[in-house]
Amino acid sequence: RNMSKITEKDIKIHYDADKIEFIDISSDVESAEFRKKVVIPYFKDIFKSLSESCTDQDKHVDKVTFLQYTNLPGILGDRIFGIMDEDADGFLDLKEFINGLFKIYFSSFESKCQFVFDIYDFDADGEISREDVRIILSYIPQVSMTVRDMEKSFEPEDKIRK
């Protein structure tokens, strides 16, 4: 069965002070219905549960709660939180939370690559340098022991560009 490619352009988010509405404009009606009736309510429930467990229950998720929930190794959770926190206020509101999860689970391959690139572009200079990779990998417990071996295989000028 041929499924249409889902991109972040398939989902439009309309919100005002009182209401957030997710409009699925995907050409695949079955996938759109599934996201509308199952995925979005599920993501909203997770958000509600996390925001209620925050010390400041102002309809947002703080970094500590996000890191405890995701239980990602090392600095990865921090980097993912930073990418999802679009307004850089230190909290995820419902829009940022849903957008982030849709980038991870329902975006195009290119968007997922950009998401991973942003994780590794530690200094946000548009390039992944040897130092960026070293920093990220050194904070991942299982990998940190092999970082020294990896450093030997890179030349100082080696970079990956956007």
CSV table of C-alpha atoms in Angstrom, one decimal:
chain,number,residue,atom,x,y,z
A,1,ARG,CA,0.0,0.0,0.0
A,2,ASN,CA,1.4,3.4,-1.0
A,3,MET,CA,1.4,5.9,1.9
A,4,SER,CA,2.0,9.6,1.0
A,5,LYS,CA,5.1,11.2,2.4
A,6,ILE,CA,4.3,13.2,5.5
A,7,THR,CA,6.0,16.5,6.0
A,8,GLU,CA,5.7,19.2,8.5
A,9,LYS,CA,3.8,21.1,5.9
A,10,ASP,CA,1.0,18.6,6.3
A,11,ILE,CA,0.2,20.0,9.7
A,12,LYS,CA,-0.9,23.6,10.3
A,13,ILE,CA,-1.2,24.9,13.8
A,14,HIS,CA,-3.6,27.7,14.5
A,15,TYR,CA,-3.7,29.1,18.0
A,16,ASP,CA,-4.9,32.0,20.0
A,17,ALA,CA,-4.9,32.7,23.7
A,18,ASP,CA,-7.6,30.2,24.5
A,19,LYS,CA,-7.4,27.4,22.0
A,20,ILE,CA,-4.9,25.5,19.8
A,21,GLU,CA,-6.2,23.9,16.7
A,22,PHE,CA,-4.2,21.4,14.6
A,23,ILE,CA,-5.3,21.3,11.0
A,24,ASP,CA,-4.0,18.3,9.0
A,25,ILE,CA,-3.8,19.1,5.3
A,26,SER,CA,-2.3,15.8,4.3
A,27,SER,CA,-3.6,14.2,1.1
A,28,ASP,CA,-3.7,10.8,2.9
A,29,VAL,CA,-7.1,11.0,4.6
A,30,GLU,CA,-6.5,7.8,6.6
A,31,SER,CA,-3.2,9.1,8.1
A,32,ALA,CA,-4.8,12.5,8.7
A,33,GLU,CA,-7.7,11.0,10.6
A,34,PHE,CA,-5.3,8.8,12.7
A,35,ARG,CA,-3.2,11.9,13.6
A,36,LYS,CA,-6.2,13.9,14.4
A,37,LYS,CA,-8.1,11.4,16.4
A,38,VAL,CA,-5.3,9.4,18.0
A,39,VAL,CA,-1.9,11.1,17.9
A,40,ILE,CA,-2.7,14.6,18.7
A,41,PRO,CA,-4.9,13.7,21.7
A,42,TYR,CA,-2.2,11.3,22.9
A,43,PHE,CA,0.5,14.1,22.6
A,44,LYS,CA,-1.9,16.5,24.4
A,45,ASP,CA,-2.4,14.0,27.2
A,46,ILE,CA,1.4,13.6,27.6
A,47,PHE,CA,1.8,17.4,27.7
A,48,LYS,CA,-1.0,17.8,30.3
A,49,SER,CA,0.5,15.1,32.5
A,50,LEU,CA,4.0,16.7,32.3
A,51,SER,CA,2.8,20.2,32.8
A,52,GLU,CA,0.8,19.1,35.9
A,53,SER,CA,3.9,17.6,37.4
A,54,CYS,CA,5.9,20.8,37.0
A,55,THR,CA,6.3,22.9,40.1
A,56,ASP,CA,5.0,26.0,38.3
A,57,GLN,CA,1.8,24.6,36.7
A,58,ASP,CA,1.4,27.4,34.2
A,59,LYS,CA,0.4,25.2,31.2
A,60,HIS,CA,4.0,24.5,30.2
A,61,VAL,CA,6.7,21.8,30.6
A,62,ASP,CA,10.0,22.8,32.2
A,63,LYS,CA,13.4,21.4,31.2
A,64,VAL,CA,13.8,19.3,34.4
A,65,THR,CA,10.4,17.6,33.9
A,66,PHE,CA,11.2,17.0,30.2
A,67,LEU,CA,14.6,15.5,31.0
A,68,GLN,CA,13.1,13.2,33.7
A,69,TYR,CA,10.3,12.1,31.3
A,70,THR,CA,12.6,11.4,28.3
A,71,ASN,CA,15.4,9.9,30.2
A,72,LEU,CA,17.8,10.5,27.3
A,73,PRO,CA,21.5,9.9,27.8
A,74,GLY,CA,23.9,12.7,28.6
A,75,ILE,CA,23.3,16.0,26.8
A,76,LEU,CA,20.9,14.7,24.2
A,77,GLY,CA,17.8,15.5,26.2
A,78,ASP,CA,19.1,19.0,26.8
A,79,ARG,CA,19.8,19.5,23.1
A,80,ILE,CA,16.4,18.2,22.1
A,81,PHE,CA,14.7,20.4,24.6
A,82,GLY,CA,16.6,23.4,23.3
A,83,ILE,CA,15.5,22.7,19.8
A,84,MET,CA,11.9,22.3,20.8
A,85,ASP,CA,11.9,25.4,22.9
A,86,GLU,CA,11.4,27.7,19.9
A,87,ASP,CA,11.1,31.0,21.9
A,88,ALA,CA,14.0,30.0,24.2
A,89,ASP,CA,12.1,30.8,27.4
A,90,GLY,CA,13.2,27.6,29.1
A,91,PHE,CA,9.7,26.1,28.9
A,92,LEU,CA,7.7,24.1,26.3
A,93,ASP,CA,4.2,25.3,25.7
A,94,LEU,CA,1.7,23.0,24.0
A,95,LYS,CA,2.5,24.4,20.5
A,96,GLU,CA,6.2,23.8,21.0
A,97,PHE,CA,5.7,20.4,22.5
A,98,ILE,CA,3.4,19.2,19.7
A,99,ASN,CA,5.6,20.8,17.0
A,100,GLY,CA,8.7,19.0,18.4
A,101,LEU,CA,7.0,15.6,18.5
A,102,PHE,CA,5.7,16.0,15.0
A,103,LYS,CA,9.2,16.9,13.8
A,104,ILE,CA,10.5,13.7,15.4
A,105,TYR,CA,7.7,11.4,14.4
A,106,PHE,CA,5.9,12.8,11.4
A,107,SER,CA,8.2,15.1,9.4
A,108,SER,CA,10.0,14.6,6.2
A,109,PHE,CA,13.4,12.9,6.0
A,110,GLU,CA,15.0,16.3,5.3
A,111,SER,CA,13.4,17.8,8.4
A,112,LYS,CA,14.5,14.9,10.6
A,113,CYS,CA,18.0,15.4,9.2
A,114,GLN,CA,17.9,19.1,10.1
A,115,PHE,CA,16.7,18.2,13.6
A,116,VAL,CA,19.6,15.8,14.1
A,117,PHE,CA,22.0,18.4,12.5
A,118,ASP,CA,20.7,21.0,15.1
A,119,ILE,CA,21.4,18.5,17.9
A,120,TYR,CA,25.0,18.1,16.8
A,121,ASP,CA,25.6,21.8,15.9
A,122,PHE,CA,26.4,22.5,19.5
A,123,ASP,CA,27.5,26.1,18.9
A,124,ALA,CA,24.8,26.9,16.4
A,125,ASP,CA,27.2,28.1,13.8
A,126,GLY,CA,25.7,26.2,10.9
A,127,GLU,CA,28.5,23.7,10.8
A,128,ILE,CA,29.2,20.5,12.7
A,129,SER,CA,32.8,20.6,13.7
A,130,ARG,CA,35.0,18.1,15.3
A,131,GLU,CA,34.6,19.9,18.6
A,132,ASP,CA,30.7,19.8,18.2
A,133,VAL,CA,30.9,16.0,17.7
A,134,ARG,CA,33.4,15.6,20.6
A,135,ILE,CA,31.2,17.6,23.0
A,136,ILE,CA,28.0,15.6,22.1
A,137,LEU,CA,29.6,12.2,22.2
A,138,SER,CA,31.6,12.9,25.4
A,139,TYR,CA,28.3,13.3,27.2
A,140,ILE,CA,26.8,10.0,26.0
A,141,PRO,CA,28.0,7.4,28.6
A,142,GLN,CA,28.3,4.4,26.3
A,143,VAL,CA,30.2,6.4,23.6
A,144,SER,CA,32.4,8.7,25.7
A,145,MET,CA,35.1,6.0,26.1
A,146,THR,CA,35.5,5.8,22.4
A,147,VAL,CA,35.6,9.5,21.7
A,148,ARG,CA,39.4,9.6,22.0
A,149,ASP,CA,39.7,6.9,19.3
A,150,MET,CA,37.3,8.8,17.1
A,151,GLU,CA,39.3,12.1,17.5
A,152,LYS,CA,42.3,10.4,16.0
A,153,SER,CA,40.4,9.8,12.7
A,154,PHE,CA,39.4,13.4,12.2
A,155,GLU,CA,41.6,16.1,10.7
A,156,PRO,CA,41.2,19.6,12.4
A,157,GLU,CA,39.5,21.0,9.3
A,158,ASP,CA,36.9,18.3,9.0
A,159,LYS,CA,33.4,19.8,9.2
A,160,ILE,CA,29.9,19.0,8.0
A,161,ARG,CA,28.1,21.9,6.5
A,162,LYS,CA,24.4,22.5,6.1
